[in-house]
XYZ file of C-alpha atoms in Angstrom:
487
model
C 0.000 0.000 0.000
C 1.641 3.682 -0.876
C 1.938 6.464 1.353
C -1.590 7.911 -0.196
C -3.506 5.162 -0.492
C -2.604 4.154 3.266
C -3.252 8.408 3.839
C -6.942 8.116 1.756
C -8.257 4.873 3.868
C -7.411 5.961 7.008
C -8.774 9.740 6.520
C -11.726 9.258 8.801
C -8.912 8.705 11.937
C -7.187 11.823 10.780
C -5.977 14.583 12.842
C -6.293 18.391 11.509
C -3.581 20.801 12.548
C -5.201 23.121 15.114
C -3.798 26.292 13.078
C -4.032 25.926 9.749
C -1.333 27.358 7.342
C -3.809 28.059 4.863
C -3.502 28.562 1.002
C -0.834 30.892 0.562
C 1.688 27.990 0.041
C -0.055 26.177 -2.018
C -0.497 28.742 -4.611
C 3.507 29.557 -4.463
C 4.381 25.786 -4.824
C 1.830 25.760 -8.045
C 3.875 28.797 -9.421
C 0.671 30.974 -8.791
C 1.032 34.528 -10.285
C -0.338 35.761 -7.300
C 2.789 35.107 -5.066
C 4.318 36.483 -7.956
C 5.929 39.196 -5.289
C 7.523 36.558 -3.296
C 10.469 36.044 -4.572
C 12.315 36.550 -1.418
C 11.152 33.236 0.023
C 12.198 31.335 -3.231
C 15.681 30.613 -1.155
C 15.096 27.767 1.261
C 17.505 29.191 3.449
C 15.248 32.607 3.697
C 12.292 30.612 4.246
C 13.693 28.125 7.121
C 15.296 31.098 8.498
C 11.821 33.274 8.293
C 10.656 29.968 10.278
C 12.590 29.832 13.018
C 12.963 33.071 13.512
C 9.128 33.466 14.554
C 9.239 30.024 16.890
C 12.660 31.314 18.402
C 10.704 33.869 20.474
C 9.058 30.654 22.614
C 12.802 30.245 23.771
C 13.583 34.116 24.278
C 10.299 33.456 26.489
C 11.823 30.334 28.046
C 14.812 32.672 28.750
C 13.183 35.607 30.331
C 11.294 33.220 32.722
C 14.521 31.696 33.333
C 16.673 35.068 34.290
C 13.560 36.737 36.310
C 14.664 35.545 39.318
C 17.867 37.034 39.396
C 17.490 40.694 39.173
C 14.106 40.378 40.746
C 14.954 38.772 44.274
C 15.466 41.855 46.601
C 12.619 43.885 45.114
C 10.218 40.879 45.162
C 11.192 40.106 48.928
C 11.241 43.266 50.258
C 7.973 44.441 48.565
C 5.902 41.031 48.983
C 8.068 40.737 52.768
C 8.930 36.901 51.588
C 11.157 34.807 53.239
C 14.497 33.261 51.147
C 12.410 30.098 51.249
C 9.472 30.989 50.130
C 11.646 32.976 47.126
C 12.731 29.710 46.527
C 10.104 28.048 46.240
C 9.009 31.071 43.634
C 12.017 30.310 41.751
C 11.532 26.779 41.857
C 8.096 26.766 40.639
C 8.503 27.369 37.237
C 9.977 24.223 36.787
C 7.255 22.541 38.567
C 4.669 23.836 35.791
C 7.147 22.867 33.367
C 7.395 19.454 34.230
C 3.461 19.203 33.710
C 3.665 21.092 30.708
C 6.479 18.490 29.832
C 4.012 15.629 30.381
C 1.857 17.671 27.545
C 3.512 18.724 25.193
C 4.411 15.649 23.167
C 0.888 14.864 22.561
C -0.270 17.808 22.140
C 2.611 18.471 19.723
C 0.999 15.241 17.953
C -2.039 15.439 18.288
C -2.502 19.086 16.868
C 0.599 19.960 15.601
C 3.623 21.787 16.145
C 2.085 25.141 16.041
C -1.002 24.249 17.468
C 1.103 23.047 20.613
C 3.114 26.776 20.207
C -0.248 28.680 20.088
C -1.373 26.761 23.393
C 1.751 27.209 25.127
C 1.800 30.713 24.781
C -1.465 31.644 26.125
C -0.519 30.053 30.047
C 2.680 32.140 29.480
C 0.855 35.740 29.017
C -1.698 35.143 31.850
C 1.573 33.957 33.911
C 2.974 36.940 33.541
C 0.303 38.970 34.215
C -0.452 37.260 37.340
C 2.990 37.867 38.450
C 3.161 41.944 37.457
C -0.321 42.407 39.764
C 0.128 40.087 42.676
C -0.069 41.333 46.469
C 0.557 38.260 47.868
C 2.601 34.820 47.158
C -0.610 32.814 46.394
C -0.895 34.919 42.653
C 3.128 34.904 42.673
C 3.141 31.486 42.274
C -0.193 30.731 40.569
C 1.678 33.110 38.007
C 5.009 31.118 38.164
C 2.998 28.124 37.625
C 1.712 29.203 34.430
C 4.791 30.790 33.252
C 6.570 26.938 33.754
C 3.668 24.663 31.868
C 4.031 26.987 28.424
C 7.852 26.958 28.746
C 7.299 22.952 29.545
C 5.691 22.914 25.951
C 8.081 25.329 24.017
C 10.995 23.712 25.173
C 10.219 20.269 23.366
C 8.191 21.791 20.665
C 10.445 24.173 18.944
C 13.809 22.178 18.770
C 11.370 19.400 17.144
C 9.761 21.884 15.124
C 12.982 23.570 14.032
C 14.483 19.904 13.471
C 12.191 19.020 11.501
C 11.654 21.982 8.578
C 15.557 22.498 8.170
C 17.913 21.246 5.273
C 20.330 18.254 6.696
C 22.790 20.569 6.273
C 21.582 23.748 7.936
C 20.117 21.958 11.129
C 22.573 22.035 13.298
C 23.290 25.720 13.566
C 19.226 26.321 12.955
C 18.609 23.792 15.749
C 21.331 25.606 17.998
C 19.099 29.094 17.391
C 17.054 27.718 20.108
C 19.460 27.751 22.895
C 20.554 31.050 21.375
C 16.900 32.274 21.975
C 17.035 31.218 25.071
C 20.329 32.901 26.476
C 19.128 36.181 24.762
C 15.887 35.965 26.676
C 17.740 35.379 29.910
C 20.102 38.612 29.084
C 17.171 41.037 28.144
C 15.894 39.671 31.754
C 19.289 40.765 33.309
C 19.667 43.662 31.578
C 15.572 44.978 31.420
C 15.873 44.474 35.348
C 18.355 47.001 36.014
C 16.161 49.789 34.489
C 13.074 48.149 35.638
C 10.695 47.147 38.705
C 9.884 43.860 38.870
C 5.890 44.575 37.883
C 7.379 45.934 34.805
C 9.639 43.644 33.957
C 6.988 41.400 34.636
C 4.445 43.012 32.044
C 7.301 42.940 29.375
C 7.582 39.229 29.636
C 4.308 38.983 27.900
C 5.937 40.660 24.820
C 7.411 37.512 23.070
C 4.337 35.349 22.986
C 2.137 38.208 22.044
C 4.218 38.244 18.970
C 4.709 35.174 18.902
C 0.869 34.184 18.133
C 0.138 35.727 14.747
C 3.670 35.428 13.585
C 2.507 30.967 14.229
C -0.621 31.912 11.035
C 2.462 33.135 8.900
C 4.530 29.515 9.167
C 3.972 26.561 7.191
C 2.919 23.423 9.535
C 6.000 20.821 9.902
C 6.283 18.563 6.764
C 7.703 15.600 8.022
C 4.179 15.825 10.770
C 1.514 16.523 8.408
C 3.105 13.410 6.007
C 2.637 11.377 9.870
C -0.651 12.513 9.463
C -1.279 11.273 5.923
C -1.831 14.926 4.467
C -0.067 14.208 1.719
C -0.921 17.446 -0.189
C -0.280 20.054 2.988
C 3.238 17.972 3.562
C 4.204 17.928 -0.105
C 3.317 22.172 -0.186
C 4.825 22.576 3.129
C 8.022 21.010 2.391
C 8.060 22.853 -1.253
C 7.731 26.462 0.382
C 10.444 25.453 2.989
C 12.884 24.696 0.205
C 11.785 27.616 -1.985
C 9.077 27.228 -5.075
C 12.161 26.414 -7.547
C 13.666 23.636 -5.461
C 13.058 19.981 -6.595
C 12.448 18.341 -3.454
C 11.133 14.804 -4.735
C 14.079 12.734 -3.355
C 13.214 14.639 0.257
C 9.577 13.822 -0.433
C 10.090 9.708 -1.036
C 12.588 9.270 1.795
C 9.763 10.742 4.263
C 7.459 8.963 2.718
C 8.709 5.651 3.224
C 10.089 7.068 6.534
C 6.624 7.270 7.720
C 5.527 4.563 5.849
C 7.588 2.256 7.739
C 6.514 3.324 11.030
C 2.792 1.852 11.396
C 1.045 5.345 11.430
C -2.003 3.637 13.164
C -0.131 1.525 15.519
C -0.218 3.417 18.929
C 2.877 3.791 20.690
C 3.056 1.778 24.038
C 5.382 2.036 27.140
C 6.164 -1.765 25.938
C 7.558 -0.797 23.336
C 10.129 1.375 24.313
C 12.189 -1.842 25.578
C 13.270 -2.517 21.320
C 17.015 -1.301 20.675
C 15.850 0.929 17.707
C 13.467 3.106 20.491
C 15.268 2.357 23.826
C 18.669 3.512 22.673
C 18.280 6.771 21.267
C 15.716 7.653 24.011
C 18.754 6.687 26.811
C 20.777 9.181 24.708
C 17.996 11.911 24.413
C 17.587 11.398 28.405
C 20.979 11.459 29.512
C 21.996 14.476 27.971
C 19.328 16.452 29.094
C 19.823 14.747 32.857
C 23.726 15.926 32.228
C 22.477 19.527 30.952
C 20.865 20.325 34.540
C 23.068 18.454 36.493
C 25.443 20.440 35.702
C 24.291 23.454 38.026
C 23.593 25.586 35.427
C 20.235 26.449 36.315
C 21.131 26.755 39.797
C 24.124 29.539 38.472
C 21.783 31.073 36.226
C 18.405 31.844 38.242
C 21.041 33.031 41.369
C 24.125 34.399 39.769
C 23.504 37.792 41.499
C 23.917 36.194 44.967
C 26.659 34.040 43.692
C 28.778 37.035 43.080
C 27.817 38.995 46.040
C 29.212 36.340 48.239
C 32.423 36.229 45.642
C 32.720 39.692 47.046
C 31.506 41.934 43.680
C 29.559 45.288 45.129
C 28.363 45.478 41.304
C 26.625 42.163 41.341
C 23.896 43.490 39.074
C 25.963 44.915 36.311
C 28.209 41.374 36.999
C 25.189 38.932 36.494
C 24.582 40.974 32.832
C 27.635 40.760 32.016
C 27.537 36.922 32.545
C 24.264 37.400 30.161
C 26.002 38.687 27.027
C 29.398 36.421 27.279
C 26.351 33.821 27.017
C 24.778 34.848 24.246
C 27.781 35.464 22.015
C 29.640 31.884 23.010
C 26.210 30.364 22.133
C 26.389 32.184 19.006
C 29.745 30.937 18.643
C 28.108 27.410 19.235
C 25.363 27.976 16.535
C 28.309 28.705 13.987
C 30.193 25.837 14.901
C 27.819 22.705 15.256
C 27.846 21.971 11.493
C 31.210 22.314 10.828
C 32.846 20.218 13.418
C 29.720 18.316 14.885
C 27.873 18.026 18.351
C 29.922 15.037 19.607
C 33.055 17.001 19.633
C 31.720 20.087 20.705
C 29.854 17.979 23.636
C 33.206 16.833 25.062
C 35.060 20.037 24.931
C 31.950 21.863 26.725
C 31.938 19.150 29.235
C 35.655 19.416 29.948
C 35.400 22.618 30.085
C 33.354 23.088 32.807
C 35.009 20.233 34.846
C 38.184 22.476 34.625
C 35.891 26.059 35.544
C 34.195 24.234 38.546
C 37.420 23.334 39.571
C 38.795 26.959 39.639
C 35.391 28.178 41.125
C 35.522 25.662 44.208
C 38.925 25.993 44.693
C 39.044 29.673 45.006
C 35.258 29.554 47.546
C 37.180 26.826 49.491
C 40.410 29.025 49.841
C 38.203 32.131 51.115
C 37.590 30.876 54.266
C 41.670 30.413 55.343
C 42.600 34.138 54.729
C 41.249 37.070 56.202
C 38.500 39.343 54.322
C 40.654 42.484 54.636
C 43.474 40.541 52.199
C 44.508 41.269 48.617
C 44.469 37.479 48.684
C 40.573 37.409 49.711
C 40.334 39.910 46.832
C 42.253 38.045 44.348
C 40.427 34.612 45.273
C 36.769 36.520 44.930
C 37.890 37.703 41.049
C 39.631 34.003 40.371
C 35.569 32.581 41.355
C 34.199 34.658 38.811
C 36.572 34.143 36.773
C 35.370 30.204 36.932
C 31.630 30.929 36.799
C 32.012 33.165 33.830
C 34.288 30.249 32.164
C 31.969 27.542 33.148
C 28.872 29.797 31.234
C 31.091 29.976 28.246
C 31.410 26.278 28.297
C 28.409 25.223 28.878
C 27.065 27.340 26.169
C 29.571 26.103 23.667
C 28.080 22.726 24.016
C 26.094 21.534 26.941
C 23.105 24.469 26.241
C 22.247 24.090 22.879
C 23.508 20.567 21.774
C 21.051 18.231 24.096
C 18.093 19.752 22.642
C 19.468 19.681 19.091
C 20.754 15.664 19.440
C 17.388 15.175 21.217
C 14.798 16.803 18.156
C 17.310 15.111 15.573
C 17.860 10.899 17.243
C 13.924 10.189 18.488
C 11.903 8.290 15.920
C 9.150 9.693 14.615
C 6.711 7.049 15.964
C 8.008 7.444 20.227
C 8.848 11.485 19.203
C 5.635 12.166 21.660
C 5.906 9.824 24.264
C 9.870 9.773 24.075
C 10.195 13.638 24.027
C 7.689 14.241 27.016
C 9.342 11.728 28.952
C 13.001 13.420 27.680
C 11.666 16.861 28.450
C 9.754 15.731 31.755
C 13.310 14.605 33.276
C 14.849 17.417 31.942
C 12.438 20.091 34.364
C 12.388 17.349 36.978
C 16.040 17.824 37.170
C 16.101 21.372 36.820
C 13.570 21.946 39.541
C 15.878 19.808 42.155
C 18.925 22.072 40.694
C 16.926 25.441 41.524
C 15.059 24.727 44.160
C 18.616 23.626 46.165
C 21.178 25.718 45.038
C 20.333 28.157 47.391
C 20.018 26.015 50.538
C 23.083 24.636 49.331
C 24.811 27.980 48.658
C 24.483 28.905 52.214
C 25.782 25.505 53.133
C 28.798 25.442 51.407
C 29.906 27.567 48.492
C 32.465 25.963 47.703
C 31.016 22.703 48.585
C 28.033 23.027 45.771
C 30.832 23.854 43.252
C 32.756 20.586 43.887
C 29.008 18.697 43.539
C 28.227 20.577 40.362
C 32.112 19.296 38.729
C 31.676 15.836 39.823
C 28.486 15.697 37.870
C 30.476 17.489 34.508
C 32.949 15.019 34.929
C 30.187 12.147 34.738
C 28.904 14.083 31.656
C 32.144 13.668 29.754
C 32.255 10.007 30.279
C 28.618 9.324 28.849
C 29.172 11.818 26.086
C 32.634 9.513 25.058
C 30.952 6.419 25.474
C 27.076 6.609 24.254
C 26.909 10.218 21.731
C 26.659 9.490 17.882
C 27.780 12.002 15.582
C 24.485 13.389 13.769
C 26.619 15.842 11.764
C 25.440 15.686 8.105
C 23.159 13.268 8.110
C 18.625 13.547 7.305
C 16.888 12.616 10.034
C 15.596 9.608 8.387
C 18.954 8.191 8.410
C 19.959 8.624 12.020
C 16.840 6.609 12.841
C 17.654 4.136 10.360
C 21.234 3.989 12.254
C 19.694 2.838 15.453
C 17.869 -0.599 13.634
């Protein structure tokens, strides 16, 4: 039976995509006159790019939830009279709600699309925010953290998918890697919007990327290699001809995702059972791991409280410090984005892991060394620089690699058949992780300084050893074929 005929029997089971892209494309990929005036989109690379650039503000979002802890924790204490637990727990929250939102969003990413799944993920994130900008108390400071945490639970599987997905073989890795880069540039803006800002404010400008976010989604062609899944063989066939531009031939792409999804028993629900064959178990371990590694790390936990972290380093410009920390981010992720197709994420995995290792290192040293000499010392002085020094290097690091990479390897290894159950469950221990990072780091800051440091390198030097051992290259190769790899 052939793609279409399978496609035509089945229609009545059929799911529609909850936004539909509507006709636009379908006139450019027939050579309409009408689109006549689009000529700009005839390069693929335009068109991806257009693409991502307009799902890349559900990471700045991601981001900006992210960093809004850090310049926000005096104000919000003082103002609200909490107490460092209970700011905590605020912090902490988001990754509660993104953990449900984790649970979600591969099924709703299947069962109405990638930017269906966007659409609904934004909404939560708006009313979050909101919430947050006009609360008195800490029961609408969470509620609003909550909400924040179950859209970014959604956007953070959904995009690298989507983004996975609609790019050329050759263009995905640095396309994929514009996620993470999203994401560091919504944590700066955070930093850097909260030094002008109150924290209502800075709340109310939080809603900014998922207002424009929503009609930028009825702009976007639906993801190809989903709508063939879905036996909408026309939509996928149009969708996949804008992406490539109206010129392109794109009938060998067409035929390998057809028997891609051919091959996978569309109608043939997904079990837990099932998970247990090489071909699904395997790459899931990997998708897992990496993301387990990612939070591990202490990233989150340097991140959401890098303005304490360099008050007790002994900075009086902790503020200014902590945006500073934002921008070397976004450029070495940058950096990253350049990099990942030209000498691959497994290589670029195991210097970012090693590099940490080595910055952790520094940073506990110099914490541990603080409390033998007296505060009044150049040497006290000297050691508080060297710990920044080590948190700044371990952000470079991690951004190189260990940010944008996991995601990217993640969207690009799960078969297309588990990519909803597998990715939730991926994504799900992902924010599990990252809530245990965030909500401890500052109990265990207070503890030990350089204590949590020595906990956070142990963990990077774990991450180099799986990396070494268990990490394909993807570099180069359709997605169709790194599934194949894993038969």
């Amino acid at each position: 039976m052939s793609f279409r005929e399978e496609g035509e029997d089945g229609r009545g089971d059929l799911r529609k995509p909850f936004l539909h892209t509507g006709s636009w494309y379908r006139m450019g990929s027939r050579q309409s006159s009408i689109m006549g005036s689009s000529q700009a989109i005839r390069d693929s690379s335009i068109s991806v790019l257009a693409c991502v650039l307009i799902v890349a503000l559900g990471p700045i979002q991601f981001g900006f939830t992210c960093g809004y802890s850090s310049p926000t924790q005096s104000a919000v204490t003082k103002d609200l009279k909490l107490t460092v637990s209970q700011f905590s727990l605020f912090g902490s929250l988001a990754n509660v709600g993104a953990m449900v939102g984790a649970v979600a969003s591969g099924q709703i990413a299947e069962y109405i699309g990638r930017k269906g799944s966007l659409m609904i993920a934004a909404i939560p994130n708006i009313i979050g925010w909101l919430a947050i900008s006009f609360a008195r108390d800490v029961s609408f400071l969470y509620m609003g953290r909550l909400l924040e945490g179950f859209g970014v639970g959604i956007i953070s599987y959904t995009v690298p998918v989507y983004i996975a997905e609609i790019a050329p073989q050759n263009l995905r890795g640095g396309l994929g890697s514009v996620n993470q880069l999203s994401v560091t540039i919504g944590i700066m803006l955070s930093y850097l919007l909260g030094l002008f800002v109150g924290w209502r404010s800075l709340a109310v400008l939080g809603t900014l990327p998922c207002l424009i976010l929503i009609p930028g989604l009825f702009f976007i062609p639906e993801s190809p290699r989903w709508l063939a899944k879905m036996g909408m063989t026309d939509d996928f066939e149009a969708s996949l001809q804008v992406l490539r531009g109206f010129d392109a031939d794109i009938t060998l792409e067409v035929n390998e995702i057809k028997r891609s999804v051919a091959s996978t028993s569309r109608r043939t629900a997904i079990r837990f059972a099932d998970l247990k064959l090489k071909r699904y178990w395997l790459p899931l371990m990997i998708g897992i791991g990496l993301l387990v590694f990612q939070q591990l790390s202490g990233i989150n936990g340097v991140i959401f409280y890098s303005t304490t972290i360099f008050e007790s380093a002994g900075i009086s410009s902790s503020n200014a410090a902590t945006v500073g920390v934002g921008a070397i981010q976004v450029i070495a992720t940058a950096i990253s984005t350049w990099l990942v197709d030209k000498t691959g994420r497994r290589l670029l995995l195991i210097v970012s892991s090693s590099g940490m290792v080595l910055s952790l290192l520094l940073v506990a040293i110099s914490f541990f060394s603080k409390g033998f000499v007296s505060e009044d010392s150049t040497a006290y002085g000297i050691l508080g620089i060297l710990s920044v020094i080590g948190v700044v290097c371990m952000v470079i690091a991690f951004s190189l690699g260990m940010g944008p990479i996991p995601w990217l390897i993640m969207s690009e290894i799960l078969p297309i058949k588990i990519k909803g159950l597998a990715g939730s469950v991926a994504t799900l221990a992902n924010w599990l992780l990252s809530w245990v990072i965030t909500m401890t780091a500052p109990l265990l800051l207070d503890w030990s300084s350089g204590g949590t440091f020595t906990l956070y390198m142990l963990m990077c030097t774990f991450t180099v050893i799986f990396v070494t051992i268990w990490v394909p290259e993807t570099k180069g190769k359709t997605l169709e074929e790194i599934q194949f790899s894993f038969r």
